[in-house]
Short mmCIF file of C-alpha atoms in Angstrom, two decimals:
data_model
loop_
_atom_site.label_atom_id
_atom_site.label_comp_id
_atom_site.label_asym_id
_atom_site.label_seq_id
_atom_site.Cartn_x
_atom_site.Cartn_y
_atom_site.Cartn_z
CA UNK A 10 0.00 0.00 0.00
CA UNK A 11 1.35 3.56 -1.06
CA UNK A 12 1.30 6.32 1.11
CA UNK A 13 0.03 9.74 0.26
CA UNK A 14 0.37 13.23 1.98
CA UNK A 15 -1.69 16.06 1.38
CA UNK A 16 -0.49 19.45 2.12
CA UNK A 17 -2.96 22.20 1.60
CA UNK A 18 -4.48 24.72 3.78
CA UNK A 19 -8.16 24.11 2.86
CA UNK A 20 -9.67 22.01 5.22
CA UNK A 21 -12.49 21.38 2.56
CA UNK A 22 -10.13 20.33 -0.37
CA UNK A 23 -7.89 18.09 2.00
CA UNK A 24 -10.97 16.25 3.64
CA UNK A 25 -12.19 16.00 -0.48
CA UNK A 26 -8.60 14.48 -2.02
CA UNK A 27 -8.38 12.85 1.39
CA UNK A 28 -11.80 10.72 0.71
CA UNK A 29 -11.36 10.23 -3.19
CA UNK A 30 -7.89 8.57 -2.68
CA UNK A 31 -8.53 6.39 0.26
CA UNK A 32 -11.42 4.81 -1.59
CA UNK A 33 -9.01 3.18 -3.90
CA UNK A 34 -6.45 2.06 -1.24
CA UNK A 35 -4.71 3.93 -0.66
CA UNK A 36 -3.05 5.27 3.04
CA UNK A 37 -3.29 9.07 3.51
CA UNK A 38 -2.12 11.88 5.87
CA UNK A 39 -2.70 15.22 6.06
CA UNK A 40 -0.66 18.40 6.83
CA UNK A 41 -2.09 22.04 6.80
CA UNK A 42 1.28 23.91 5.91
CA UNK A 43 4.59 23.02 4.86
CA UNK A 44 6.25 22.91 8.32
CA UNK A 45 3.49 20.39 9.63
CA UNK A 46 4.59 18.56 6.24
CA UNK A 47 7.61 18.41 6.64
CA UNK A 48 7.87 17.01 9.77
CA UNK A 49 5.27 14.24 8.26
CA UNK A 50 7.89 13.21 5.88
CA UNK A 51 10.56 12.45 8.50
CA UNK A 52 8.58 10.64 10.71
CA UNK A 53 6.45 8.60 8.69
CA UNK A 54 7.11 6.36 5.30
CA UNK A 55 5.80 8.87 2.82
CA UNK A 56 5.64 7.97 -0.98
CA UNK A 57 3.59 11.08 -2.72
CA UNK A 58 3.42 14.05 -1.81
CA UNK A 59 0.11 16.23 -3.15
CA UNK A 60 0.94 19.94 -2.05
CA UNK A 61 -0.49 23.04 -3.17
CA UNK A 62 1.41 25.83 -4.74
CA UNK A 63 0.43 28.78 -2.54
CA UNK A 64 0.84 27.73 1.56
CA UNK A 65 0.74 30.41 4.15
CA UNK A 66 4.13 29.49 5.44
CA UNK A 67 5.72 28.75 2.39
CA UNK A 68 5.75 28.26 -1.70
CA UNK A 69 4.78 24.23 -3.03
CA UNK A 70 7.07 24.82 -6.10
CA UNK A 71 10.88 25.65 -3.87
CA UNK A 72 9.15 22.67 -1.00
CA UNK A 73 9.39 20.48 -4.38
CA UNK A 74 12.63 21.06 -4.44
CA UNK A 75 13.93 20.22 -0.87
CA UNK A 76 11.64 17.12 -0.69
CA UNK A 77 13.65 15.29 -3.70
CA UNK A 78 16.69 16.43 -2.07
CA UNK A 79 16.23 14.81 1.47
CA UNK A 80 14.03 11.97 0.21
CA UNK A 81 14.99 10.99 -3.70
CA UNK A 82 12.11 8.60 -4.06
CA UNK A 83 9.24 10.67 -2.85
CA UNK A 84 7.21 11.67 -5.86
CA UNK A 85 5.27 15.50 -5.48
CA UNK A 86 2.03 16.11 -7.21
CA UNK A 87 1.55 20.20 -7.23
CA UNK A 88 -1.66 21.60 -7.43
CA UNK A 89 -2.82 25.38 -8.10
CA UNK A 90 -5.58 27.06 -8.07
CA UNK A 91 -4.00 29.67 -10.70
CA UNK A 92 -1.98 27.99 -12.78
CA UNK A 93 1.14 29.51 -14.92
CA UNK A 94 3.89 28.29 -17.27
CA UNK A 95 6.92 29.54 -15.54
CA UNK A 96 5.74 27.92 -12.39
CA UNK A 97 4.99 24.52 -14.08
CA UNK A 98 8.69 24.76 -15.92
CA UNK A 99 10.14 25.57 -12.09
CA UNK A 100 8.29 22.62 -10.47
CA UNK A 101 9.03 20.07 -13.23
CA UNK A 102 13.17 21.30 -12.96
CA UNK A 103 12.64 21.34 -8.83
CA UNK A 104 11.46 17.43 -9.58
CA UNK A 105 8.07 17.70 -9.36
CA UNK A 106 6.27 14.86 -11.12
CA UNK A 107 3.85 16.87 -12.02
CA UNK A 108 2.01 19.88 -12.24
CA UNK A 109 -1.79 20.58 -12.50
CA UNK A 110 -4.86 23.25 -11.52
CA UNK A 111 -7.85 23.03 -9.16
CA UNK A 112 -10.95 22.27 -10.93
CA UNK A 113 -9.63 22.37 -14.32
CA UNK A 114 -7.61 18.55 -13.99
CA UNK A 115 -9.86 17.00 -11.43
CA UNK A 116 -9.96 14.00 -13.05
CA UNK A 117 -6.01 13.71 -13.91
CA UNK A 118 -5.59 13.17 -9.94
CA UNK A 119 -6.48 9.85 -9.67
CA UNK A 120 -4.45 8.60 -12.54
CA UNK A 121 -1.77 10.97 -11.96
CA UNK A 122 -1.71 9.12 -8.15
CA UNK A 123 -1.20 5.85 -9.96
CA UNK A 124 1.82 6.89 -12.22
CA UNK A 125 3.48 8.28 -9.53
CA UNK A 126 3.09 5.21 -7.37
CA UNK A 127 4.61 3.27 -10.33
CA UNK A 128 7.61 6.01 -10.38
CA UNK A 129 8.02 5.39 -6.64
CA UNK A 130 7.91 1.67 -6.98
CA UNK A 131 10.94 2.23 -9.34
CA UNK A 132 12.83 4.68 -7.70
CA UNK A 133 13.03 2.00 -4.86
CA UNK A 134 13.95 -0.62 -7.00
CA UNK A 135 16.75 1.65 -8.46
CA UNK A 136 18.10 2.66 -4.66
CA UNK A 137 18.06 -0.92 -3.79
CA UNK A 138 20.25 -1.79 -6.83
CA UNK A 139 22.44 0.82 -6.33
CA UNK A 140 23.16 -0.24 -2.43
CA UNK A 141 23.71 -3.60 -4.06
CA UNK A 142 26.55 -2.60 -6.00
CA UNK A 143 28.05 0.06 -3.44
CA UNK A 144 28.08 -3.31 -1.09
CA UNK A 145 29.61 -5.39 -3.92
CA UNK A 146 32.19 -2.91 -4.63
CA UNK A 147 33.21 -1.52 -1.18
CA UNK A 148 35.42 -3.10 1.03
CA UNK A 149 32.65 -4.81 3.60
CA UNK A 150 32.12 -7.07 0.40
CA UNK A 151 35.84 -8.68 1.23
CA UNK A 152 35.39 -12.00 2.49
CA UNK A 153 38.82 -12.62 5.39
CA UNK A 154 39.28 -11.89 8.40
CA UNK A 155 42.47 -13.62 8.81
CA UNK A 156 45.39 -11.69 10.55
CA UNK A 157 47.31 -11.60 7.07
CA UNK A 158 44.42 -10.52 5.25
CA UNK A 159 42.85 -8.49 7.81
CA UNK A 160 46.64 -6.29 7.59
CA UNK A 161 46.09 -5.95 3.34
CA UNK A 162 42.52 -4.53 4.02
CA UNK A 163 43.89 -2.34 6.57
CA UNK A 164 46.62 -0.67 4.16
CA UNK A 165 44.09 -0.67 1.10
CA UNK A 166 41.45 1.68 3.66
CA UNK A 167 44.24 3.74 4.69
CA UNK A 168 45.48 4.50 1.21
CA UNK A 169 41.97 4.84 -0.36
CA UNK A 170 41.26 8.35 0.44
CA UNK A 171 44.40 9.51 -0.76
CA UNK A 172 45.64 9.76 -4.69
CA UNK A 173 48.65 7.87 -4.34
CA UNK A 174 49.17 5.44 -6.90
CA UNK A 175 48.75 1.79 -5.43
CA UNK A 176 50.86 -1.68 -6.50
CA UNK A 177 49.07 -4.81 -5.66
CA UNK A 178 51.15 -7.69 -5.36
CA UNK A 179 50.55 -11.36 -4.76
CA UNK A 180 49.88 -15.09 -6.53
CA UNK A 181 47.29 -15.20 -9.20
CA UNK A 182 43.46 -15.22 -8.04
CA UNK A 183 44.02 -13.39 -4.67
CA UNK A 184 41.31 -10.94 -5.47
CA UNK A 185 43.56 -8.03 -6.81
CA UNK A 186 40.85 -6.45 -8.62
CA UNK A 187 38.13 -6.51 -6.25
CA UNK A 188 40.73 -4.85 -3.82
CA UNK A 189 41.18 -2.13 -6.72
CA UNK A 190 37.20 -1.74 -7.04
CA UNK A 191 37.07 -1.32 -3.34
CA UNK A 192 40.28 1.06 -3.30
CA UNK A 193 38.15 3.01 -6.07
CA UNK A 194 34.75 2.94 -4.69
CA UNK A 195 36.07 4.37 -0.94
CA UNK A 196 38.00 7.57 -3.07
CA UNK A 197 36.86 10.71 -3.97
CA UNK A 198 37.00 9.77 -7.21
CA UNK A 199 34.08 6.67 -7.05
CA UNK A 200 31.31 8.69 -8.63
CA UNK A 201 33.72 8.30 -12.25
CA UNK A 202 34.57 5.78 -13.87
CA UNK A 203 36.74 2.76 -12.92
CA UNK A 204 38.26 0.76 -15.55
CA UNK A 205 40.28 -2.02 -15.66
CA UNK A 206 42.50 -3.87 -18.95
CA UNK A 207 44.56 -6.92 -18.13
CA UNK A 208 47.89 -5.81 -20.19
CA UNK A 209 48.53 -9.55 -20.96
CA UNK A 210 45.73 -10.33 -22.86
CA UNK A 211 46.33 -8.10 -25.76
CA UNK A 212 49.58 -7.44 -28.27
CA UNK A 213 51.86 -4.27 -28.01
CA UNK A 214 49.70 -2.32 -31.01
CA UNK A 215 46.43 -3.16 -29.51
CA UNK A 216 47.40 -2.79 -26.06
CA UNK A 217 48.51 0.72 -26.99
CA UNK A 218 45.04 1.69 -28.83
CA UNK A 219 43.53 0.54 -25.58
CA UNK A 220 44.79 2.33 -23.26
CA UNK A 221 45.41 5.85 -25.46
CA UNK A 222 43.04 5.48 -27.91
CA UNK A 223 44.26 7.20 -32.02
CA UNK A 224 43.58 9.86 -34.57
CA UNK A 225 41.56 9.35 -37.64
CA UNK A 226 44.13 8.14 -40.29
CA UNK A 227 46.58 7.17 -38.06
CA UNK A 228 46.25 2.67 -39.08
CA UNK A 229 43.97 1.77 -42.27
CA UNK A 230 40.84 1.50 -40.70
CA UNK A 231 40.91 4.08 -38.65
CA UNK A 232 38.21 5.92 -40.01
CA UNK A 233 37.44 8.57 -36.63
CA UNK A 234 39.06 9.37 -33.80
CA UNK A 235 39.11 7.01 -30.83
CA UNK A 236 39.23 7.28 -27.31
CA UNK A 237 41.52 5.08 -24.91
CA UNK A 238 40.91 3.95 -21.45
CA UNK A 239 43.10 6.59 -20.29
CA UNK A 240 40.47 9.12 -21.92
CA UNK A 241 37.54 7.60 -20.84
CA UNK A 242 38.33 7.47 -17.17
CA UNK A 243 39.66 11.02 -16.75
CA UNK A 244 38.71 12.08 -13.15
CA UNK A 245 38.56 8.12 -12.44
CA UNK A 246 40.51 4.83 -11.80
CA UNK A 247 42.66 2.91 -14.62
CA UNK A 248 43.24 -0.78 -12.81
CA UNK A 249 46.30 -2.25 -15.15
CA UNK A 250 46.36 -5.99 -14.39
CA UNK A 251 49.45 -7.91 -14.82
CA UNK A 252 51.47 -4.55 -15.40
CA UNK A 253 54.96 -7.12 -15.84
CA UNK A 254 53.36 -8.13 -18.77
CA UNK A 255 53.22 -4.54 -20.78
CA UNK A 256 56.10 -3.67 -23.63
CA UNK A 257 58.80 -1.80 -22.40
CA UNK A 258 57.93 1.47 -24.94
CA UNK A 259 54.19 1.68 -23.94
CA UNK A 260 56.01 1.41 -20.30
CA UNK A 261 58.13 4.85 -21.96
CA UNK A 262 54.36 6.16 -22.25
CA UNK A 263 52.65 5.24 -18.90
CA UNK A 264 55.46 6.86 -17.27
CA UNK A 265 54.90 10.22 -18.98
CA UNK A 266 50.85 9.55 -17.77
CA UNK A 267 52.19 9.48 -14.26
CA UNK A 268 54.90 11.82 -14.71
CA UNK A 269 52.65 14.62 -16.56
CA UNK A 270 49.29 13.99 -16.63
CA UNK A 271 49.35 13.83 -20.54
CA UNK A 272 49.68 11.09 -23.32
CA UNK A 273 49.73 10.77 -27.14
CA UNK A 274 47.13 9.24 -29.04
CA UNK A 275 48.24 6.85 -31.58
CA UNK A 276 48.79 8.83 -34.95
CA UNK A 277 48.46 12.19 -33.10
CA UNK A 278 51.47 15.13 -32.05
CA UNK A 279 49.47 16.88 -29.36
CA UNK A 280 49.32 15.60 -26.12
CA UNK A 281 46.17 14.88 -24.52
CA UNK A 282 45.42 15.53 -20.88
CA UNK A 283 44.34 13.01 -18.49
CA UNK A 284 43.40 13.08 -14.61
CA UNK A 285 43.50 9.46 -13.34
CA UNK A 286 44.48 7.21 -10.25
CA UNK A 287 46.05 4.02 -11.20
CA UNK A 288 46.19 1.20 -9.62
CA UNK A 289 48.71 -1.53 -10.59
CA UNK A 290 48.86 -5.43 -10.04
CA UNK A 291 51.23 -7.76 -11.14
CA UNK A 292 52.22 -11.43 -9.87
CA UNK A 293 55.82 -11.14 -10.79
CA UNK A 294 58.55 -9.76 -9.22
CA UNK A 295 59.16 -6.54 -10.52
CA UNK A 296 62.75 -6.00 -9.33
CA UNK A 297 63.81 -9.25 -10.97
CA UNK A 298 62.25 -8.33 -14.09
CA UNK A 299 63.94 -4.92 -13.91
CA UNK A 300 67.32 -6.99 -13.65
CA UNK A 301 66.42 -8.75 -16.74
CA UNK A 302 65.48 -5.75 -18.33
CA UNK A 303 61.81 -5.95 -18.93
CA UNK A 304 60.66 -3.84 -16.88
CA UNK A 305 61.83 0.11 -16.20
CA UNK A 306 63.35 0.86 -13.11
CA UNK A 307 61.61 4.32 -13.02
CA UNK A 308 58.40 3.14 -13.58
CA UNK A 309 58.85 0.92 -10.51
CA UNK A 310 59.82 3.40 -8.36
CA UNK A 311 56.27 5.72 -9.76
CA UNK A 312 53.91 2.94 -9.45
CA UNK A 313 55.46 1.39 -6.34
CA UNK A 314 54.46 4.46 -3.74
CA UNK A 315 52.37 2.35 -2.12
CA UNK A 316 52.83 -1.56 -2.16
CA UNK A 317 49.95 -3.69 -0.78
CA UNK A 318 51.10 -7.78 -0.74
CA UNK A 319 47.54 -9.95 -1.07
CA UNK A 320 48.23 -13.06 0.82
CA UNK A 321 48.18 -16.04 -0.73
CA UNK A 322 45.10 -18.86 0.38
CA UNK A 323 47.42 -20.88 1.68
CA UNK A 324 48.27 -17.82 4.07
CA UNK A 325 44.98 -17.64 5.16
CA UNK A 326 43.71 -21.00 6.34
CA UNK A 327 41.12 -19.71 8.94
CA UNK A 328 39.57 -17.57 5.70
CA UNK A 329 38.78 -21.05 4.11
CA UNK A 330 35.43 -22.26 5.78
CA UNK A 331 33.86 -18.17 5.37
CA UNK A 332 34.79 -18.66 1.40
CA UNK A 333 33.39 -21.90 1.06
CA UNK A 334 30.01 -20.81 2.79
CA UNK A 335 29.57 -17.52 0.52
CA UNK A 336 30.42 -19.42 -2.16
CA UNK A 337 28.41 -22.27 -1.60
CA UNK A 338 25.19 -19.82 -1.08
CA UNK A 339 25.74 -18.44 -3.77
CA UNK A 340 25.83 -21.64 -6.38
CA UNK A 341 22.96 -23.40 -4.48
CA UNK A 342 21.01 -20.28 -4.74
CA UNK A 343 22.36 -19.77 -8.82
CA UNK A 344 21.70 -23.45 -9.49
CA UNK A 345 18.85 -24.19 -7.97
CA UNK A 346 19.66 -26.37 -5.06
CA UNK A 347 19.32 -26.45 -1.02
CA UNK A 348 22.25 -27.43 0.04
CA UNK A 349 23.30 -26.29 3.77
CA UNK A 350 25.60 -27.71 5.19
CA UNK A 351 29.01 -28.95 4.50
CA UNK A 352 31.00 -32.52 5.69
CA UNK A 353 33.93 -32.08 8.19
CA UNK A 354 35.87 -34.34 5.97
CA UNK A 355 35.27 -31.78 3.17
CA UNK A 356 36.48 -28.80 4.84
CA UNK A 357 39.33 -30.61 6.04
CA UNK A 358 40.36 -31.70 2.32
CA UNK A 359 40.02 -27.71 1.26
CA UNK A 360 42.10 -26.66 3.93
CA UNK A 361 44.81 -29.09 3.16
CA UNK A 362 45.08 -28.56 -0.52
CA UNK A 363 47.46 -26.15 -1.90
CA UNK A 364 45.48 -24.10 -3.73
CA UNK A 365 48.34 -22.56 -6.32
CA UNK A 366 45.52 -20.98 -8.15
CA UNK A 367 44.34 -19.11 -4.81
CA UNK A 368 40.13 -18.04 -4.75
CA UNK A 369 39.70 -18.79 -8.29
CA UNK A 370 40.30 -22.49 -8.02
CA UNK A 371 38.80 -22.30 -4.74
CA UNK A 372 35.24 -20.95 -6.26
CA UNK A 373 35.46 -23.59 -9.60
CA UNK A 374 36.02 -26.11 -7.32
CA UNK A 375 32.85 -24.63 -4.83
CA UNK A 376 31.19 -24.54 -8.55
CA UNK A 377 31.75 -28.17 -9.23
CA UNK A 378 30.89 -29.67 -5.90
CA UNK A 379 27.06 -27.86 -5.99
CA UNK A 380 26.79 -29.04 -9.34
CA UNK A 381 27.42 -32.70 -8.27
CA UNK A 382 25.61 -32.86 -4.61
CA UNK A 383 22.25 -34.04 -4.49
CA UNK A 384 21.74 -33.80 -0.94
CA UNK A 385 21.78 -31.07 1.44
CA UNK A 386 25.01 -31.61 2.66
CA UNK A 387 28.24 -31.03 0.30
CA UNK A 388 30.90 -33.86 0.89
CA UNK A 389 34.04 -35.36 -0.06
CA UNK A 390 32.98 -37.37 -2.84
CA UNK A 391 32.34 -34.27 -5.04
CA UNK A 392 35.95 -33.09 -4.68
CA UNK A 393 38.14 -33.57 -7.23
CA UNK A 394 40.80 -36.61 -6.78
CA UNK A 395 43.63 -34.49 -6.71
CA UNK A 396 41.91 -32.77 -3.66
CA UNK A 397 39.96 -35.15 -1.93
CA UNK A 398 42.80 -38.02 -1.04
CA UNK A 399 44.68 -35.22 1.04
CA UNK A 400 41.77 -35.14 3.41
CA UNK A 401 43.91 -36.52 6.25
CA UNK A 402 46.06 -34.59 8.39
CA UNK A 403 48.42 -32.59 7.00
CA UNK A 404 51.08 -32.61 10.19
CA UNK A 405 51.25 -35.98 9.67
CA UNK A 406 54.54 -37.43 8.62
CA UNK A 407 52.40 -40.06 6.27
CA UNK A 408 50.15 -37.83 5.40
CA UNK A 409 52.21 -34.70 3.69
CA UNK A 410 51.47 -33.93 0.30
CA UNK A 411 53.49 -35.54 -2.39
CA UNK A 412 54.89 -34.92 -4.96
CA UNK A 413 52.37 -34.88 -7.85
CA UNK A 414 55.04 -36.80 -10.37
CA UNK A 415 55.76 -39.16 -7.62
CA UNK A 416 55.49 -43.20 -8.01
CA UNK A 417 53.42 -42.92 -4.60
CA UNK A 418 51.32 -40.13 -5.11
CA UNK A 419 50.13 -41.71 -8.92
CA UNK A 420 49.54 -45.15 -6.73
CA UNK A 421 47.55 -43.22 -4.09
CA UNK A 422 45.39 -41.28 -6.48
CA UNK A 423 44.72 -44.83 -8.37
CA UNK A 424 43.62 -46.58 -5.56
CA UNK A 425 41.43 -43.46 -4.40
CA UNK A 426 39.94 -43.13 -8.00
CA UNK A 427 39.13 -46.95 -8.17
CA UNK A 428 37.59 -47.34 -5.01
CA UNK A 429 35.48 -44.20 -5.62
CA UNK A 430 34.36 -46.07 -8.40
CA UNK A 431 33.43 -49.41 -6.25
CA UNK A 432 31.65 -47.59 -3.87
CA UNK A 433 34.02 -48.28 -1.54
CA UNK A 434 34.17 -51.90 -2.33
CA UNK A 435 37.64 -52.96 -1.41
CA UNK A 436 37.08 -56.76 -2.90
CA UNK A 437 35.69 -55.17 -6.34
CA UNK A 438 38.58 -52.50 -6.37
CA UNK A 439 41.06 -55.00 -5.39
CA UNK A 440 40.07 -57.41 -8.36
CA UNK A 441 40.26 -54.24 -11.10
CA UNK A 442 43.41 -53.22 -9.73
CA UNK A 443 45.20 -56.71 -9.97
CA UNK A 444 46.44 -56.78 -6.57
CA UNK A 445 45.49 -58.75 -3.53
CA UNK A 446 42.96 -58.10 -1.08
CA UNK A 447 45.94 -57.83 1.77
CA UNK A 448 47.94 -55.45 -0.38
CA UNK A 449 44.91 -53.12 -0.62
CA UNK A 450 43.99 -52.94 3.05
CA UNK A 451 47.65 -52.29 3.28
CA UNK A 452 47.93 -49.18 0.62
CA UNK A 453 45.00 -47.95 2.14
CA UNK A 454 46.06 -47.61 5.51
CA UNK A 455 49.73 -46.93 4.31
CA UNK A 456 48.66 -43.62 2.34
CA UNK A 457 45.54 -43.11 4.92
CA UNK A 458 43.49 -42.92 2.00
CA UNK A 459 39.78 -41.41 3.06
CA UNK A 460 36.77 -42.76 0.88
CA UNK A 461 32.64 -42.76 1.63
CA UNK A 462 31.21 -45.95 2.53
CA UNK A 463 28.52 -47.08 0.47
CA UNK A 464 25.65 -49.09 1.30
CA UNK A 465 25.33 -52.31 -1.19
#
């Protein structure tokens, strides 16, 4: 049910649009001047507003304007008794939805009531959205609360507000661009645009189009001028991913975008001015690569001003079970499935992996268990091999990982795979993998190899 104030100072017309609206379902209030109004709005959930124009306390066309200031999805209805053009054009700029005389549009109220309650109805939508992605963006949205992790959020808060240029280090998949998103959304600079490029994924000549965009003429094909990245996010964030990666001569050119604040378009001999933040990542290190000579020592020393190391998963241990329960709401929900709970034996197995591709193997893998559970509780058996036969203790002396090219760890991962297959049927697995019964009960407990029993 939408709620509707009146404002007007005729007890006769209020009591009138009071009794008209409320037949159709409305909830209404009333308020005799704007100051009674007013304080209607702030204490009460108010979705229209119907005010008159001429209030002895006040004019309906500047009220307009501070109502959509302090509450954006209120929608105002003004009504006149003497209606004018310039005051219509003034209410309509102040926000006003819209704009209408006494006795003349009588019968526009009603409907007018109902488009408005449609505008509100979006307005909300559209604030709810936008919270949404504020949350997604910000830093509260960063799952960790280890002490290692905890530290990197800490830095990325304290450098956020400034304009310092920011170098995120770490392993592949540690979450270096949702740090930069978050780094971006908590500056002064969030309301423009942030935009990232991974500078691996393209060649030198389109990497350089990218990022400073060319003249007309200046490669066939290049039939108008183009804008880069660089261009686009003026007053904004540029995020370059996997900075190592980028050609030593466009390195010549970022440095002049730090150094100057200008750039030249591809094909073009006048600089072109540019206001950005950048934020850097890279998983290499940058001082070995300067040693080799692929990367430019003074570009290190401009993009390095403030260094923030993302720790690696295996860093973070006690992070584990909070990942694997966002992530795991968030297929079940995506797929389709109720799944609540997850096996001790599974959480043990993520914990001991090694997880060389950090969060991103960590969410496939989240991925691929929801897809295979049926049940509402997510276990071992939906692991991959390579993950799920390291369930054990990892402090063990018998139970440390091995070597993945190791005689023992291929036998181990065998067995595991085979009696997967049997259902944990150590006579069936025994006969398909040619050895005796003995020898199996031996490997098993030998490698302390963890499967599901099955009932036959």
């Amino acid at each position: 049910m939408n709620t509707i104030l009146i404002i007007d100072d005729e007890a006769k017309i209020r009591s009138l649009l009071s009794r008209i609206i409320s037949l159709e379902g409305f909830e209404v209030f009333e308020a005799s001047n704007l100051k009674s109004g007013l304080k209607k709005l702030e204490t009460s959930e108010i979705d229209i507003v119907i005010c008159d124009v001429k209030l002895p306390d006040g004019n309906g066309v500047e009220f307009s304007r501070t109502v959509k200031e302090k509450f954006a999805t209120v929608e105002i209805i003004l009504l006149t008794a003497f209606g004018n053009i310039p005051d219509g054009v003034l209410a309509i700029k102040n926000g006003a939805f819209d704009y209408i005389t006494k006795g003349d549009d009588n019968t526009r109220i009603l409907p007018l009531v109902y488009k408005a309650a449609e505008k509100v109805a979006l307005n909300k939508r559209v604030l709810q959205l936008e919270k949404q992605l504020d949350t997604k963006q910000s830093f509260d949205s960063i799952i960790g609360k280890s002490d290692s992790f905890s530290a990197a959020i800490s830095s990325a808060q304290k450098v956020a507000v400034t304009d310092a240029t920011v170098l995120l280090t770490g392993e592949t998949g540690t979450g270096k661009e949702v740090f930069a998103q978050a780094i971006h959304h908590a500056s002064k600079r969030n309301k423009k645009n942030f935009i990232a490029i991974n500078c691996s994924a393209f060649g030198k000549d389109l990497l350089e189009n990218e990022l400073f965009g060319h003249k007309a003429g200046a490669f066939t094909g290049a039939l108008k001028d183009s804008k880069g990245i660089f261009e686009e996010a003026n007053q904004g964030t540029v995020f370059l991913d996997e900075i190592g990666e980028m050609p030593l001569d466009l390195q010549a050119k970022l440095l002049r975008v730090l150094e100057s604040g200008e750039f030249l378009k591809v094909g073009d001999s006048k600089p072109t001015k540019t206001d950005v933040r950048i934020i850097a990542a890279t998983n290499r290190d940058l001082e070995t690569e300067i040693e080799k000579g692929n990367f430019r020592e003074d570009l290190y020393y401009r993009i390095n001003i403030f260094q923030i190391k993302l720790p690696s998963l295996r860093e973070r241990i006690a992070d584990i079970e909070l990942l694997v329960k966002f992530f795991l709401k968030s297929f079940s929900l995506k797929i389709g499935k109720n799944i609540t709970s997850i096996s001790p034996d599974y959480l043990k197995a993520l914990k001991n992996h090694l997880w060389k591709g950090n969060i991103r193997e960590l969410r496939n893998v989240i991925e691929r268990s929801v897809i295979l559970t049926d049940s509402p509780e997510i276990g071992i058996e939906s692991l991959p091999i390579d993950i799920s036969v390291y369930s054990s203790d990892k402090d063990s002396a018998q139970t440390k990982i091995m070597s993945a090219f190791s005689m023992a760890s291929a036998e181990k991962m065998q067995i595991q795979k085979v009696l997967n297959h049997t259902k944990g049927n150590k006579a069936e697995a025994a006969r398909l993998l040619e050895i005796g019964i003995a020898t199996l009960y031996r490997k098993v407990e030998e490698y302390k190899i963890s499967y599901k029993i099955f009932p036959f």
